[in-house]
Amino acid sequence: MKATVLQKKDRTFTVSILATVAQQFRSELRGEGIKAAETVSVAEGKEAIAFSFSPRVAIEEIEQLLEVVGYNFMTKQIA
């Protein structure tokens, strides 16, 4: 599963990532001082974590952290 980055028109966004790699992603967020709300979901039959971010967090910064974690991702614009 790729990470899915969904950005709303109000510039808030979520990142859905498999639970098995979520801890590493959390560590990267903490290292950058970025806070996110978390929601557990199921994606492709596997447990995933949806991290929600406010407009104050740059989506590009999160995409860079996903690359650091070594996680492929796709970005989608949503209403």
mmCIF file of C-alpha atoms in Angstrom:
data_model
loop_
_atom_site.group_PDB
_atom_site.id
_atom_site.type_symbol
_atom_site.label_atom_id
_atom_site.label_comp_id
_atom_site.label_asym_id
_atom_site.label_seq_id
_atom_site.Cartn_x
_atom_site.Cartn_y
_atom_site.Cartn_z
ATOM 1 C CA MET A 1 0.000 0.000 0.000
ATOM 2 C CA LYS A 2 1.195 3.457 -0.834
ATOM 3 C CA ALA A 3 0.610 6.282 1.596
ATOM 4 C CA THR A 4 -2.328 8.348 0.418
ATOM 5 C CA VAL A 5 -2.129 12.082 0.967
ATOM 6 C CA LEU A 6 -5.564 13.694 0.682
ATOM 7 C CA GLN A 7 -5.697 17.487 0.715
ATOM 8 C CA LYS A 8 -8.931 19.438 1.130
ATOM 9 C CA LYS A 9 -9.597 22.846 -0.368
ATOM 10 C CA ASP A 10 -9.194 24.437 3.080
ATOM 11 C CA ARG A 11 -5.591 23.117 2.996
ATOM 12 C CA THR A 12 -6.118 20.596 5.811
ATOM 13 C CA PHE A 13 -5.008 17.116 4.830
ATOM 14 C CA THR A 14 -4.656 13.527 5.960
ATOM 15 C CA VAL A 15 -2.012 10.887 5.359
ATOM 16 C CA SER A 16 -3.149 7.261 5.446
ATOM 17 C CA ILE A 17 -0.286 4.838 6.102
ATOM 18 C CA LEU A 18 -0.059 1.180 7.155
ATOM 19 C CA ALA A 19 0.025 0.685 10.923
ATOM 20 C CA THR A 20 3.213 -1.408 10.604
ATOM 21 C CA VAL A 21 5.231 1.637 9.535
ATOM 22 C CA ALA A 22 3.240 4.260 11.441
ATOM 23 C CA GLN A 23 5.642 4.247 14.407
ATOM 24 C CA GLN A 24 8.568 5.288 12.216
ATOM 25 C CA PHE A 25 6.432 8.015 10.646
ATOM 26 C CA ARG A 26 5.392 9.196 14.149
ATOM 27 C CA SER A 27 9.065 9.385 15.148
ATOM 28 C CA GLU A 28 9.829 11.545 12.127
ATOM 29 C CA LEU A 29 6.892 13.831 12.943
ATOM 30 C CA ARG A 30 8.029 14.165 16.566
ATOM 31 C CA GLY A 31 11.554 14.946 15.407
ATOM 32 C CA GLU A 32 10.163 17.829 13.363
ATOM 33 C CA GLY A 33 7.809 18.970 16.144
ATOM 34 C CA ILE A 34 4.721 18.244 14.044
ATOM 35 C CA LYS A 35 1.511 17.205 15.788
ATOM 36 C CA ALA A 36 -1.250 15.194 14.134
ATOM 37 C CA ALA A 37 -4.558 13.656 15.149
ATOM 38 C CA GLU A 38 -4.725 9.901 14.470
ATOM 39 C CA THR A 39 -7.581 7.637 13.411
ATOM 40 C CA VAL A 40 -7.352 3.868 12.926
ATOM 41 C CA SER A 41 -8.904 2.502 9.736
ATOM 42 C CA VAL A 42 -8.617 -0.462 7.382
ATOM 43 C CA ALA A 43 -7.044 -0.089 3.924
ATOM 44 C CA GLU A 44 -6.644 -2.979 1.498
ATOM 45 C CA GLY A 45 -7.592 -5.377 4.303
ATOM 46 C CA LYS A 46 -4.785 -4.140 6.583
ATOM 47 C CA GLU A 47 -4.843 -1.819 9.578
ATOM 48 C CA ALA A 48 -3.886 1.724 8.658
ATOM 49 C CA ILE A 49 -3.500 4.970 10.535
ATOM 50 C CA ALA A 50 -4.883 8.238 9.164
ATOM 51 C CA PHE A 51 -2.843 11.204 10.381
ATOM 52 C CA SER A 52 -4.715 14.531 10.134
ATOM 53 C CA PHE A 53 -2.880 17.823 9.732
ATOM 54 C CA SER A 54 -3.924 21.465 9.959
ATOM 55 C CA PRO A 55 -3.272 24.051 7.231
ATOM 56 C CA ARG A 56 -0.296 25.324 9.259
ATOM 57 C CA VAL A 57 1.643 22.188 8.291
ATOM 58 C CA ALA A 58 3.014 22.266 4.746
ATOM 59 C CA ILE A 59 1.965 19.250 2.693
ATOM 60 C CA GLU A 60 5.384 19.323 1.006
ATOM 61 C CA GLU A 61 7.065 18.884 4.377
ATOM 62 C CA ILE A 62 5.008 15.755 5.079
ATOM 63 C CA GLU A 63 5.780 14.369 1.617
ATOM 64 C CA GLN A 64 9.501 14.828 2.364
ATOM 65 C CA LEU A 65 9.077 12.886 5.638
ATOM 66 C CA LEU A 66 7.327 10.072 3.753
ATOM 67 C CA GLU A 67 10.355 9.911 1.454
ATOM 68 C CA VAL A 68 12.671 9.776 4.492
ATOM 69 C CA VAL A 69 10.638 6.850 5.833
ATOM 70 C CA GLY A 70 11.047 5.238 2.399
ATOM 71 C CA TYR A 71 7.330 5.113 1.731
ATOM 72 C CA ASN A 72 5.842 5.540 -1.726
ATOM 73 C CA PHE A 73 2.916 7.939 -1.758
ATOM 74 C CA MET A 74 0.361 9.538 -4.009
ATOM 75 C CA THR A 75 -1.271 12.919 -3.454
ATOM 76 C CA LYS A 76 -4.934 13.567 -4.231
ATOM 77 C CA GLN A 77 -6.914 16.797 -4.085
ATOM 78 C CA ILE A 78 -10.379 16.392 -2.546
ATOM 79 C CA ALA A 79 -13.308 18.716 -1.858
#
